[in-house]
Tab-separated table of C-alpha atoms in Angstrom:
chain	number	residue	atom	x	y	z
A	10	MET	CA	12.481	2.372	-11.764
A	11	ASN	CA	14.340	5.690	-12.262
A	12	ILE	CA	12.742	9.098	-11.834
A	13	HIS	CA	12.207	9.601	-15.577
A	14	ALA	CA	10.469	6.245	-15.965
A	15	LYS	CA	8.259	7.035	-12.970
A	16	THR	CA	7.315	10.417	-14.408
A	17	LEU	CA	6.549	8.821	-17.774
A	18	SER	CA	4.433	6.087	-16.161
A	19	PHE	CA	2.554	8.643	-14.063
A	20	PHE	CA	1.513	10.743	-17.040
A	21	LEU	CA	1.042	7.698	-19.293
A	22	GLY	CA	-1.695	6.393	-16.983
A	23	ILE	CA	-3.559	9.707	-16.862
A	24	SER	CA	-3.098	10.514	-20.569
A	25	THR	CA	-4.283	7.036	-21.618
A	26	PHE	CA	-7.385	7.540	-19.500
A	27	LEU	CA	-8.077	10.949	-21.072
A	28	VAL	CA	-7.404	9.799	-24.651
A	29	ILE	CA	-9.831	6.871	-24.383
A	30	LEU	CA	-12.369	9.017	-22.558
A	31	PHE	CA	-12.425	11.746	-25.224
A	32	LEU	CA	-11.974	9.656	-28.374
A	33	PRO	CA	-14.180	11.033	-31.188
A	34	ILE	CA	-15.393	7.486	-31.873
A	35	THR	CA	-17.165	4.982	-29.635
A	36	LEU	CA	-15.179	1.799	-28.992
A	37	VAL	CA	-17.930	-0.270	-27.357
A	38	SER	CA	-20.563	2.006	-25.841
A	39	PRO	CA	-20.405	5.384	-24.058
A	40	GLU	CA	-20.591	3.729	-20.620
A	41	ALA	CA	-18.206	0.883	-21.481
A	42	ASP	CA	-15.640	3.301	-22.919
A	43	LYS	CA	-15.553	5.147	-19.591
A	44	VAL	CA	-14.835	1.890	-17.738
A	45	ILE	CA	-12.162	0.921	-20.291
A	46	ALA	CA	-10.494	4.301	-19.756
A	47	VAL	CA	-10.427	3.872	-15.979
A	48	ALA	CA	-9.217	0.258	-16.307
A	49	ALA	CA	-6.327	1.329	-18.581
A	50	TRP	CA	-5.294	4.025	-16.107
A	51	MET	CA	-5.365	1.640	-13.149
A	52	ILE	CA	-3.551	-1.183	-14.960
A	53	ILE	CA	-0.683	1.112	-16.011
A	54	TRP	CA	-0.242	2.426	-12.481
A	55	TRP	CA	-0.626	-1.037	-10.922
A	56	ILE	CA	2.038	-2.549	-13.159
A	57	THR	CA	4.524	0.319	-12.837
A	58	GLU	CA	3.764	1.069	-9.153
A	59	VAL	CA	4.474	4.733	-9.823
A	60	VAL	CA	1.766	5.417	-7.231
A	61	SER	CA	1.013	3.107	-4.301
A	62	ILE	CA	-1.176	0.298	-5.632
A	63	SER	CA	-3.517	0.771	-2.679
A	64	ALA	CA	-3.914	4.434	-3.618
A	65	THR	CA	-4.517	3.429	-7.250
A	66	ALA	CA	-7.213	1.050	-6.029
A	67	GLN	CA	-9.176	4.060	-4.767
A	68	ILE	CA	-9.548	5.552	-8.267
A	69	PRO	CA	-12.990	3.925	-8.851
A	70	LEU	CA	-14.201	5.357	-5.555
A	71	VAL	CA	-13.573	8.858	-6.948
A	72	ILE	CA	-13.865	8.550	-10.731
A	73	PHE	CA	-16.836	6.189	-11.110
A	74	PRO	CA	-19.310	8.588	-9.429
A	75	ILE	CA	-17.866	11.610	-11.282
A	76	LEU	CA	-18.294	9.873	-14.650
A	77	HIS	CA	-21.718	8.552	-13.601
A	78	ILE	CA	-20.561	4.956	-14.072
A	79	THR	CA	-21.687	3.891	-10.598
A	80	ALA	CA	-23.132	5.811	-7.650
A	81	LEU	CA	-20.750	6.432	-4.750
A	82	LYS	CA	-22.748	4.291	-2.312
A	83	ASP	CA	-22.617	1.358	-4.763
A	84	VAL	CA	-18.879	1.715	-5.396
A	85	ALA	CA	-18.223	1.964	-1.654
A	86	THR	CA	-19.912	-1.385	-1.009
A	87	ASN	CA	-17.092	-3.098	-2.927
A	88	TYR	CA	-14.622	-1.893	-0.308
A	89	SER	CA	-16.654	-3.626	2.414
A	90	HIS	CA	-17.418	-6.786	0.454
A	91	PRO	CA	-17.539	-10.072	2.424
A	92	ILE	CA	-14.324	-11.163	0.673
A	93	VAL	CA	-12.606	-8.073	2.112
A	94	TYR	CA	-13.714	-9.196	5.578
A	95	LEU	CA	-12.450	-12.701	4.828
A	96	PHE	CA	-9.071	-11.045	4.253
A	97	PHE	CA	-9.465	-9.016	7.421
A	98	GLY	CA	-10.174	-12.053	9.570
A	99	GLY	CA	-7.293	-13.966	8.046
A	100	PHE	CA	-4.886	-11.134	8.708
A	101	VAL	CA	-6.024	-10.930	12.340
A	102	ILE	CA	-5.350	-14.657	12.747
A	103	ALA	CA	-1.911	-14.123	11.243
A	104	LEU	CA	-1.247	-11.251	13.677
A	105	ALA	CA	-2.137	-13.504	16.609
A	106	LEU	CA	0.146	-16.265	15.346
A	107	GLU	CA	2.982	-13.777	15.126
A	108	LYS	CA	2.339	-12.102	18.467
A	109	VAL	CA	2.557	-15.334	20.474
A	110	ASN	CA	5.388	-16.687	18.292
A	111	LEU	CA	3.341	-19.729	17.283
A	112	HIS	CA	4.168	-19.088	13.625
A	113	ARG	CA	7.848	-19.256	14.560
A	114	ARG	CA	7.402	-22.611	16.307
A	115	ILE	CA	5.477	-24.000	13.322
A	116	ALA	CA	8.057	-22.629	10.888
A	117	LEU	CA	10.963	-24.174	12.770
A	118	SER	CA	9.202	-27.532	13.014
A	119	LEU	CA	8.410	-27.398	9.284
A	120	LEU	CA	12.033	-26.649	8.446
A	121	LYS	CA	13.159	-29.733	10.342
A	122	LEU	CA	10.942	-31.801	8.045
A	123	THR	CA	11.733	-30.140	4.716
A	124	GLY	CA	15.488	-30.113	5.133
A	125	THR	CA	18.095	-27.386	4.813
A	126	SER	CA	18.325	-27.011	1.025
A	127	ALA	CA	17.010	-23.608	-0.078
A	128	ASN	CA	15.162	-25.139	-3.042
A	129	GLY	CA	13.838	-27.948	-0.840
A	130	ILE	CA	12.403	-25.413	1.579
A	131	VAL	CA	10.626	-23.618	-1.291
A	132	LEU	CA	9.248	-26.944	-2.553
A	133	GLY	CA	8.075	-27.812	0.958
A	134	PHE	CA	6.081	-24.590	1.195
A	135	MET	CA	4.583	-25.143	-2.249
A	136	LEU	CA	3.476	-28.702	-1.493
A	137	ALA	CA	2.018	-27.762	1.898
A	138	THR	CA	0.092	-24.824	0.417
A	139	ALA	CA	-1.237	-26.810	-2.546
A	140	LEU	CA	-2.420	-29.692	-0.357
A	141	MET	CA	-4.158	-27.284	2.006
A	142	SER	CA	-5.813	-25.411	-0.871
A	143	MET	CA	-7.440	-28.616	-2.073
A	144	TRP	CA	-9.687	-28.596	0.995
A	145	ILE	CA	-9.908	-25.023	2.259
A	146	SER	CA	-10.072	-21.732	0.389
A	147	ASN	CA	-6.888	-20.613	-1.328
A	148	THR	CA	-7.200	-17.394	0.662
A	149	ALA	CA	-7.226	-19.247	3.963
A	150	SER	CA	-4.305	-21.491	2.996
A	151	THR	CA	-2.226	-18.496	1.947
A	152	VAL	CA	-3.048	-16.642	5.156
A	153	VAL	CA	-1.915	-19.709	7.101
A	154	MET	CA	1.404	-20.023	5.252
A	155	LEU	CA	2.427	-16.356	4.996
A	156	PRO	CA	3.553	-15.734	8.598
A	157	ILE	CA	5.382	-19.073	8.625
A	158	ALA	CA	7.193	-18.168	5.399
A	159	THR	CA	8.081	-14.722	6.721
A	160	SER	CA	9.499	-16.302	9.868
A	161	VAL	CA	11.607	-18.752	7.846
A	162	ILE	CA	12.979	-15.981	5.640
A	163	ASN	CA	13.855	-13.772	8.603
A	164	LEU	CA	15.344	-16.704	10.500
A	165	LEU	CA	17.645	-17.923	7.746
A	166	ILE	CA	18.971	-14.583	6.473
A	167	ARG	CA	18.762	-12.432	9.590
A	168	ASP	CA	22.505	-12.357	10.350
A	169	THR	CA	23.708	-11.762	6.797
A	170	LYS	CA	23.588	-8.825	4.429
A	171	PRO	CA	20.863	-9.728	1.914
A	172	THR	CA	22.342	-10.745	-1.435
A	173	ARG	CA	20.608	-11.357	-4.749
A	174	GLY	CA	20.445	-15.022	-3.763
A	175	HIS	CA	18.705	-14.206	-0.488
A	176	GLN	CA	16.267	-11.899	-2.257
A	177	ASN	CA	15.472	-14.581	-4.839
A	178	PHE	CA	15.010	-17.138	-2.060
A	179	ALA	CA	12.447	-14.920	-0.314
A	180	LEU	CA	10.764	-14.098	-3.627
A	181	SER	CA	10.597	-17.785	-4.612
A	182	ILE	CA	8.890	-18.749	-1.364
A	183	MET	CA	6.290	-15.995	-1.701
A	184	LEU	CA	5.529	-16.648	-5.358
A	185	GLY	CA	5.512	-20.392	-4.700
A	186	ILE	CA	2.892	-20.011	-1.964
A	187	ALA	CA	0.615	-17.781	-4.072
A	188	PHE	CA	0.805	-19.871	-7.234
A	189	SER	CA	0.478	-23.168	-5.330
A	190	ALA	CA	-2.631	-21.885	-3.557
A	191	ASN	CA	-4.182	-21.092	-6.938
A	192	VAL	CA	-3.392	-24.409	-8.660
A	193	GLY	CA	-4.019	-26.533	-5.567
A	194	GLY	CA	-7.642	-25.388	-5.364
A	195	ILE	CA	-8.325	-26.624	-8.895
A	196	ALA	CA	-7.771	-30.229	-7.801
A	197	THR	CA	-11.120	-30.605	-6.024
A	198	LEU	CA	-14.650	-29.340	-6.529
A	199	ILE	CA	-14.564	-27.492	-3.202
A	200	GLY	CA	-11.045	-26.147	-3.576
A	201	THR	CA	-11.961	-22.932	-5.362
A	202	PRO	CA	-15.287	-21.047	-5.732
A	203	PRO	CA	-15.461	-21.179	-9.582
A	204	ASN	CA	-15.634	-24.978	-9.402
A	205	SER	CA	-18.655	-24.736	-7.127
A	206	VAL	CA	-20.295	-22.151	-9.390
A	207	MET	CA	-19.765	-24.435	-12.385
A	208	LEU	CA	-21.216	-27.455	-10.554
A	209	ALA	CA	-24.306	-25.474	-9.530
A	210	PHE	CA	-24.787	-24.262	-13.118
A	211	LEU	CA	-24.446	-27.763	-14.541
A	212	GLN	CA	-26.921	-29.240	-12.074
A	213	ASN	CA	-29.518	-26.468	-12.109
A	214	GLU	CA	-29.479	-25.417	-15.766
A	215	LEU	CA	-28.254	-28.465	-17.682
A	216	SER	CA	-29.130	-31.383	-15.355
A	217	ILE	CA	-25.517	-32.596	-15.531
A	218	ASP	CA	-23.727	-33.911	-12.466
A	219	VAL	CA	-19.974	-34.211	-11.938
A	220	SER	CA	-18.873	-36.429	-9.081
A	221	PHE	CA	-16.132	-35.502	-6.623
A	222	VAL	CA	-13.984	-38.417	-7.800
A	223	GLU	CA	-14.424	-37.600	-11.497
A	224	TRP	CA	-13.246	-34.071	-10.923
A	225	MET	CA	-10.231	-35.190	-8.866
A	226	ILE	CA	-9.185	-37.580	-11.650
A	227	LEU	CA	-9.076	-34.513	-13.879
A	228	GLY	CA	-7.994	-31.840	-11.425
A	229	ILE	CA	-5.154	-33.582	-9.606
A	230	PRO	CA	-3.023	-34.290	-12.721
A	231	PHE	CA	-3.467	-30.691	-13.849
A	232	SER	CA	-2.538	-29.328	-10.411
A	233	VAL	CA	0.492	-31.624	-10.098
A	234	VAL	CA	1.864	-30.670	-13.521
A	235	MET	CA	1.260	-26.950	-12.923
A	236	LEU	CA	2.892	-27.226	-9.496
A	237	PHE	CA	5.979	-28.853	-11.034
A	238	VAL	CA	6.121	-26.293	-13.856
A	239	THR	CA	5.716	-23.434	-11.379
A	240	TYR	CA	8.566	-24.770	-9.236
A	241	ILE	CA	10.871	-25.039	-12.265
A	242	PHE	CA	10.003	-21.571	-13.576
A	243	VAL	CA	10.290	-19.821	-10.213
A	244	VAL	CA	13.247	-21.619	-8.654
A	245	LYS	CA	15.307	-22.762	-11.628
A	246	ILE	CA	14.671	-20.235	-14.409
A	247	PHE	CA	13.575	-16.802	-13.194
A	248	TYR	CA	14.680	-16.471	-9.573
A	249	PRO	CA	17.333	-19.091	-8.720
A	250	SER	CA	18.856	-18.457	-5.303
A	251	ARG	CA	21.822	-20.804	-5.774
A	252	LEU	CA	22.143	-20.869	-1.994
A	253	GLY	CA	22.364	-24.654	-1.841
A	254	SER	CA	22.346	-25.948	1.703
A	255	LEU	CA	21.941	-23.010	4.066
A	256	GLU	CA	24.952	-22.931	6.382
A	257	ASP	CA	24.456	-24.177	9.904
A	258	SER	CA	20.699	-24.075	9.434
A	259	THR	CA	20.169	-27.313	11.349
A	260	GLY	CA	22.024	-25.990	14.373
A	261	VAL	CA	20.254	-22.661	14.134
A	262	ILE	CA	16.839	-24.330	13.939
A	263	ASP	CA	17.505	-26.565	16.943
A	264	ALA	CA	18.869	-23.647	18.948
A	265	GLU	CA	15.867	-21.475	18.134
A	266	LEU	CA	13.459	-24.246	19.101
A	267	ARG	CA	15.190	-24.554	22.444
A	268	LYS	CA	14.882	-20.790	22.957
A	269	LEU	CA	11.128	-21.007	22.487
A	270	GLY	CA	10.872	-23.478	25.325
A	271	PRO	CA	7.661	-25.411	26.028
A	272	ILE	CA	4.458	-24.229	24.374
A	273	SER	CA	2.802	-21.437	26.378
A	274	ARG	CA	-0.822	-20.978	27.421
A	275	GLN	CA	-1.237	-18.163	24.871
A	276	GLU	CA	0.161	-20.348	22.113
A	277	ARG	CA	-2.268	-23.118	23.035
A	278	ALA	CA	-5.203	-20.693	22.921
A	279	VAL	CA	-4.206	-19.358	19.498
A	280	LEU	CA	-3.531	-22.875	18.234
A	281	VAL	CA	-6.994	-24.060	19.325
A	282	ILE	CA	-8.705	-21.109	17.616
A	283	PHE	CA	-6.504	-21.494	14.552
A	284	MET	CA	-7.134	-25.241	14.183
A	285	SER	CA	-10.847	-24.800	14.873
A	286	ALA	CA	-11.057	-22.293	12.007
A	287	ILE	CA	-9.263	-24.711	9.664
A	288	VAL	CA	-11.564	-27.589	10.644
A	289	MET	CA	-14.634	-25.397	10.111
A	290	TRP	CA	-13.344	-24.235	6.721
A	291	ILE	CA	-12.802	-27.843	5.670
A	292	PHE	CA	-16.142	-29.159	6.938
A	293	ARG	CA	-18.258	-26.044	6.413
A	294	SER	CA	-20.622	-27.767	3.957
A	295	GLN	CA	-21.188	-30.690	6.291
A	296	ILE	CA	-21.743	-28.377	9.274
A	297	ASN	CA	-24.314	-26.386	7.292
A	298	THR	CA	-26.031	-29.643	6.351
A	299	TRP	CA	-26.180	-30.783	9.970
A	300	PHE	CA	-27.172	-27.335	11.280
A	301	PRO	CA	-28.964	-25.547	8.412
A	302	THR	CA	-29.806	-22.522	10.542
A	303	LEU	CA	-26.109	-21.650	10.931
A	304	LYS	CA	-25.462	-20.856	7.235
A	305	LEU	CA	-21.717	-20.625	7.796
A	306	THR	CA	-19.524	-18.961	5.172
A	307	ASP	CA	-15.738	-18.736	4.918
A	308	THR	CA	-16.008	-15.076	5.874
A	309	THR	CA	-18.123	-15.835	8.963
A	310	ILE	CA	-15.625	-18.445	10.143
A	311	SER	CA	-12.759	-16.026	9.550
A	312	LEU	CA	-14.438	-13.251	11.539
A	313	VAL	CA	-15.401	-15.579	14.408
A	314	ALA	CA	-11.777	-16.703	14.690
A	315	ALA	CA	-10.574	-13.086	14.531
A	316	LEU	CA	-13.029	-11.943	17.221
A	317	SER	CA	-12.029	-14.887	19.407
A	318	MET	CA	-8.460	-13.569	19.491
A	319	PHE	CA	-9.811	-10.428	21.213
A	320	ILE	CA	-12.428	-11.870	23.576
A	321	ILE	CA	-11.243	-15.320	24.715
A	322	PRO	CA	-9.007	-14.751	27.773
A	323	THR	CA	-5.667	-16.513	28.069
A	324	ASP	CA	-5.500	-15.553	31.739
A	325	ILE	CA	-8.879	-15.334	33.522
A	326	LYS	CA	-7.518	-13.756	36.717
A	327	ARG	CA	-6.286	-10.545	35.051
A	328	PRO	CA	-8.044	-10.975	32.456
A	329	LYS	CA	-5.587	-11.075	29.563
A	330	PHE	CA	-6.365	-11.547	25.868
A	331	THR	CA	-4.263	-12.556	22.896
A	332	LEU	CA	-4.833	-9.347	20.900
A	333	THR	CA	-5.694	-5.758	21.739
A	334	TRP	CA	-6.696	-3.063	19.270
A	335	ASP	CA	-3.199	-1.559	19.492
A	336	ASP	CA	-1.961	-4.652	17.662
A	337	MET	CA	-4.080	-3.708	14.644
A	338	LYS	CA	-1.611	-1.038	13.566
A	339	ASN	CA	0.399	-3.908	12.105
A	340	LEU	CA	-2.457	-5.129	9.915
A	341	PRO	CA	-1.860	-4.501	6.156
A	342	TRP	CA	-4.870	-2.256	5.629
A	343	GLY	CA	-3.687	-1.259	2.159
A	344	ILE	CA	-4.276	-4.754	0.831
A	345	LEU	CA	-7.921	-4.564	1.909
A	346	VAL	CA	-8.292	-1.326	-0.060
A	347	LEU	CA	-6.524	-2.964	-3.003
A	348	PHE	CA	-9.020	-5.776	-3.151
A	349	GLY	CA	-11.927	-3.326	-2.878
A	350	GLY	CA	-10.546	-1.476	-5.894
A	351	GLY	CA	-10.300	-4.717	-7.847
A	352	LEU	CA	-13.899	-5.570	-7.037
A	353	SER	CA	-15.032	-2.084	-8.093
A	354	LEU	CA	-13.272	-2.402	-11.429
A	355	ALA	CA	-14.774	-5.860	-11.921
A	356	SER	CA	-18.236	-4.512	-11.189
A	357	GLY	CA	-17.752	-1.721	-13.718
A	358	LEU	CA	-16.571	-4.103	-16.432
A	359	SER	CA	-19.580	-6.333	-15.818
A	360	SER	CA	-22.285	-3.679	-15.471
A	361	SER	CA	-21.119	-1.801	-18.568
A	362	GLY	CA	-21.641	-4.923	-20.688
A	363	ILE	CA	-17.996	-5.446	-21.689
A	364	VAL	CA	-17.855	-9.049	-20.485
A	365	THR	CA	-21.187	-9.850	-22.123
A	366	LEU	CA	-20.024	-8.277	-25.385
A	367	ILE	CA	-16.902	-10.446	-25.419
A	368	GLY	CA	-18.989	-13.591	-25.016
A	369	GLU	CA	-21.452	-12.536	-27.701
A	370	GLN	CA	-18.711	-11.753	-30.219
A	371	VAL	CA	-17.148	-15.162	-29.677
A	372	SER	CA	-20.508	-16.881	-30.121
A	373	LEU	CA	-20.961	-15.214	-33.526
A	374	GLN	CA	-17.848	-16.865	-34.919
A	375	THR	CA	-19.617	-20.103	-35.868
A	376	GLY	CA	-17.287	-20.661	-38.802
A	377	TRP	CA	-14.341	-21.237	-36.487
A	378	SER	CA	-13.078	-24.690	-35.648
A	379	VAL	CA	-13.888	-26.134	-32.235
A	380	PHE	CA	-10.189	-26.050	-31.314
A	381	TRP	CA	-9.797	-22.337	-31.991
A	382	VAL	CA	-13.069	-21.406	-30.307
A	383	THR	CA	-12.033	-23.366	-27.192
A	384	THR	CA	-8.592	-21.767	-27.295
A	385	LEU	CA	-10.115	-18.299	-27.500
A	386	LEU	CA	-12.562	-18.968	-24.667
A	387	VAL	CA	-9.801	-20.288	-22.407
A	388	PHE	CA	-7.586	-17.342	-23.354
A	389	VAL	CA	-10.317	-14.765	-22.664
A	390	MET	CA	-11.246	-16.352	-19.334
A	391	LEU	CA	-7.653	-16.704	-18.176
A	392	PHE	CA	-6.608	-13.146	-18.938
A	393	MET	CA	-9.890	-11.497	-17.925
A	394	THR	CA	-9.634	-13.152	-14.524
A	395	GLU	CA	-6.446	-11.131	-13.976
A	396	LEU	CA	-8.707	-8.081	-13.700
A	397	MET	CA	-12.046	-9.453	-12.554
A	398	SER	CA	-13.434	-11.738	-9.899
A	399	ASN	CA	-13.176	-15.263	-11.268
A	400	VAL	CA	-16.452	-16.161	-9.593
A	401	ALA	CA	-18.226	-13.324	-11.405
A	402	LEU	CA	-16.610	-14.250	-14.712
A	403	VAL	CA	-17.616	-17.900	-14.438
A	404	ALA	CA	-21.185	-16.964	-13.536
A	405	ILE	CA	-21.443	-14.581	-16.503
A	406	LEU	CA	-19.594	-16.557	-19.179
A	407	LEU	CA	-20.682	-20.154	-18.527
A	408	PRO	CA	-24.177	-19.703	-20.050
A	409	MET	CA	-22.535	-18.219	-23.161
A	410	VAL	CA	-19.989	-21.027	-23.306
A	411	ALA	CA	-22.806	-23.566	-23.077
A	412	GLY	CA	-24.580	-21.806	-25.947
A	413	ILE	CA	-21.425	-21.802	-28.069
A	414	ALA	CA	-20.850	-25.511	-27.408
A	415	THR	CA	-24.441	-26.261	-28.376
A	416	GLY	CA	-24.120	-24.205	-31.558
A	417	LEU	CA	-20.927	-26.038	-32.525
A	418	ASP	CA	-22.514	-29.407	-31.636
A	419	VAL	CA	-19.797	-30.456	-29.178
A	420	PRO	CA	-20.219	-31.985	-25.696
A	421	LEU	CA	-20.889	-29.167	-23.254
A	422	LEU	CA	-18.275	-30.191	-20.706
A	423	THR	CA	-15.451	-30.178	-23.263
A	424	MET	CA	-15.733	-26.379	-23.263
A	425	ILE	CA	-17.243	-25.613	-19.856
A	426	VAL	CA	-14.645	-27.526	-17.831
A	427	PRO	CA	-11.432	-26.020	-19.307
A	428	VAL	CA	-12.929	-22.519	-19.250
A	429	THR	CA	-13.850	-22.939	-15.573
A	430	MET	CA	-10.392	-24.253	-14.713
A	431	ALA	CA	-8.809	-21.325	-16.571
A	432	SER	CA	-10.567	-18.911	-14.209
A	433	SER	CA	-8.352	-20.114	-11.348
A	434	CYS	CA	-5.092	-19.694	-13.282
A	435	ALA	CA	-4.422	-16.033	-12.509
A	436	PHE	CA	-0.673	-15.672	-12.116
A	437	MET	CA	0.150	-12.226	-13.513
A	438	LEU	CA	-1.101	-9.495	-11.156
A	439	PRO	CA	-1.232	-9.097	-7.351
A	440	MET	CA	-4.899	-8.095	-7.431
A	441	ALA	CA	-5.890	-11.042	-9.662
A	442	THR	CA	-6.538	-13.455	-6.772
A	443	PRO	CA	-6.501	-13.220	-2.961
A	444	PRO	CA	-3.326	-15.395	-2.671
A	445	ASN	CA	-1.434	-13.054	-4.997
A	446	ALA	CA	-2.565	-10.020	-3.011
A	447	ILE	CA	-1.766	-11.621	0.344
A	448	VAL	CA	1.837	-12.540	-0.509
A	449	PHE	CA	2.285	-9.133	-2.118
A	450	SER	CA	1.658	-7.658	1.341
A	451	SER	CA	4.868	-9.341	2.551
A	452	GLY	CA	6.983	-6.664	0.879
A	453	HIS	CA	9.216	-9.242	-0.818
A	454	ILE	CA	7.542	-8.944	-4.234
A	455	ARG	CA	7.287	-6.228	-6.865
A	456	VAL	CA	4.494	-6.195	-9.421
A	457	TYR	CA	6.804	-6.675	-12.412
A	458	GLN	CA	8.279	-9.786	-10.769
A	459	ILE	CA	4.859	-11.445	-10.659
A	460	VAL	CA	4.097	-10.368	-14.226
A	461	LYS	CA	7.407	-11.772	-15.551
A	462	VAL	CA	6.690	-15.290	-14.288
A	463	GLY	CA	2.917	-15.044	-14.666
A	464	VAL	CA	2.973	-14.502	-18.442
A	465	PHE	CA	4.772	-17.812	-18.942
A	466	LEU	CA	2.639	-19.708	-16.418
A	467	ASN	CA	-0.539	-18.415	-18.074
A	468	THR	CA	0.750	-19.684	-21.413
A	469	ILE	CA	1.607	-23.105	-19.974
A	470	ALA	CA	-1.841	-23.270	-18.340
A	471	ILE	CA	-3.541	-22.632	-21.697
A	472	ILE	CA	-1.520	-25.408	-23.341
A	473	LEU	CA	-2.292	-27.874	-20.536
A	474	LEU	CA	-6.005	-27.043	-20.564
A	475	LEU	CA	-6.171	-27.618	-24.315
A	476	LEU	CA	-4.397	-30.958	-23.879
A	477	LEU	CA	-6.954	-31.964	-21.248
A	478	THR	CA	-9.760	-30.916	-23.602
A	479	TYR	CA	-8.669	-33.567	-26.073
A	480	THR	CA	-7.494	-36.273	-23.652
A	481	LEU	CA	-8.934	-36.694	-20.146
A	482	ILE	CA	-12.086	-34.564	-20.467
A	483	PRO	CA	-13.632	-36.607	-23.341
A	484	VAL	CA	-12.794	-39.837	-21.510
A	485	LEU	CA	-14.391	-38.694	-18.250
A	486	PHE	CA	-17.319	-36.646	-19.537
A	487	GLY	CA	-17.669	-37.435	-23.250
């Protein structure tokens, strides 16, 4: 972006905020209009990156209290939300993997399995991430894959001047990981939090149960198709690397593996902690059932693993530990602030009644056909989740969706299921989901590059969800 475009974007964000704030008419309500003004300002600056997106994420911390939208102490809690600490723990694990070179060993071993084709390597990362996201949180799976991907990128292009092909290769891997983490979680009931929220709502409020197998029959086809579409859009259409088989990559990989030598004591320690965290993420529900007093959460597991990197000695005689606090200077603190800003904006949109108003307006359109109402609900959910927590959106909108379905005399699940699935299809913005934010921290992605692909993937997701509404969903739940 040239200097004139940056200047325009800078003042466009502020002027849009001021225009909405001081409009002589009320758009929604006095409080909601203030939140809309702040949201417009932040979105413009996030998309154009005229100011650091982490700095932009701090706008609610300053503006919300000034405009009396939310008290400072309440806004500040969003920047220390448990999800932020889930990020923190994941990043610490990633730092440990990098420090002991375990991520490099894993990356090299993975490359031997996925082959030397640039597109094959991207596909390998996408498949691995999607499969992992079916069973652990998409955040955790992305945190696991990011250092490995970074190592692969640095390994394969380290001795060459980066070309457009190399840049597209790196970009394709990063986007592939983020998008695969999002769609992979949809495949199972435990793969993404909105699915769990939906299941709890169905059981508690509507006395409807959805079995694990029923959901997989629905979720896996959707995830597979979206994974294939994502691969085609990223690798073939928008960012083709055209690198083909990467020269001498097999020899390079074997040589690098030999340089690493046998696995060290530090690597073993990190690997044990790392694998223990993965196992606990996968079996967290079962562990909580067996030991109800534990009440484990993904964040707790993440923090335990992170703390273990500092306190479990790899050499008792000295003693020596995997990480010291000096290592934390390499942690991407800005991403933690970014997510806090996203949560603050989401809280403002919810507390001001904007989300509720959207649901109420849709419910009033009883003269619409079922198809168009479902389309609108899926559209609203999918694009609102780019700005808000999908868990919060599902919790707020599902009761309204159930009421709309009842009013239109259609089976509840034919609307509730596609709307819930839409909440996990956030492909457009780095702050939309944790996987998007995590890969954005790699430095290989610009905001406009995510938006360019994300618009098309969002559209494809809407089409697929509508197809499921009239095919598999009636068969399974009708």
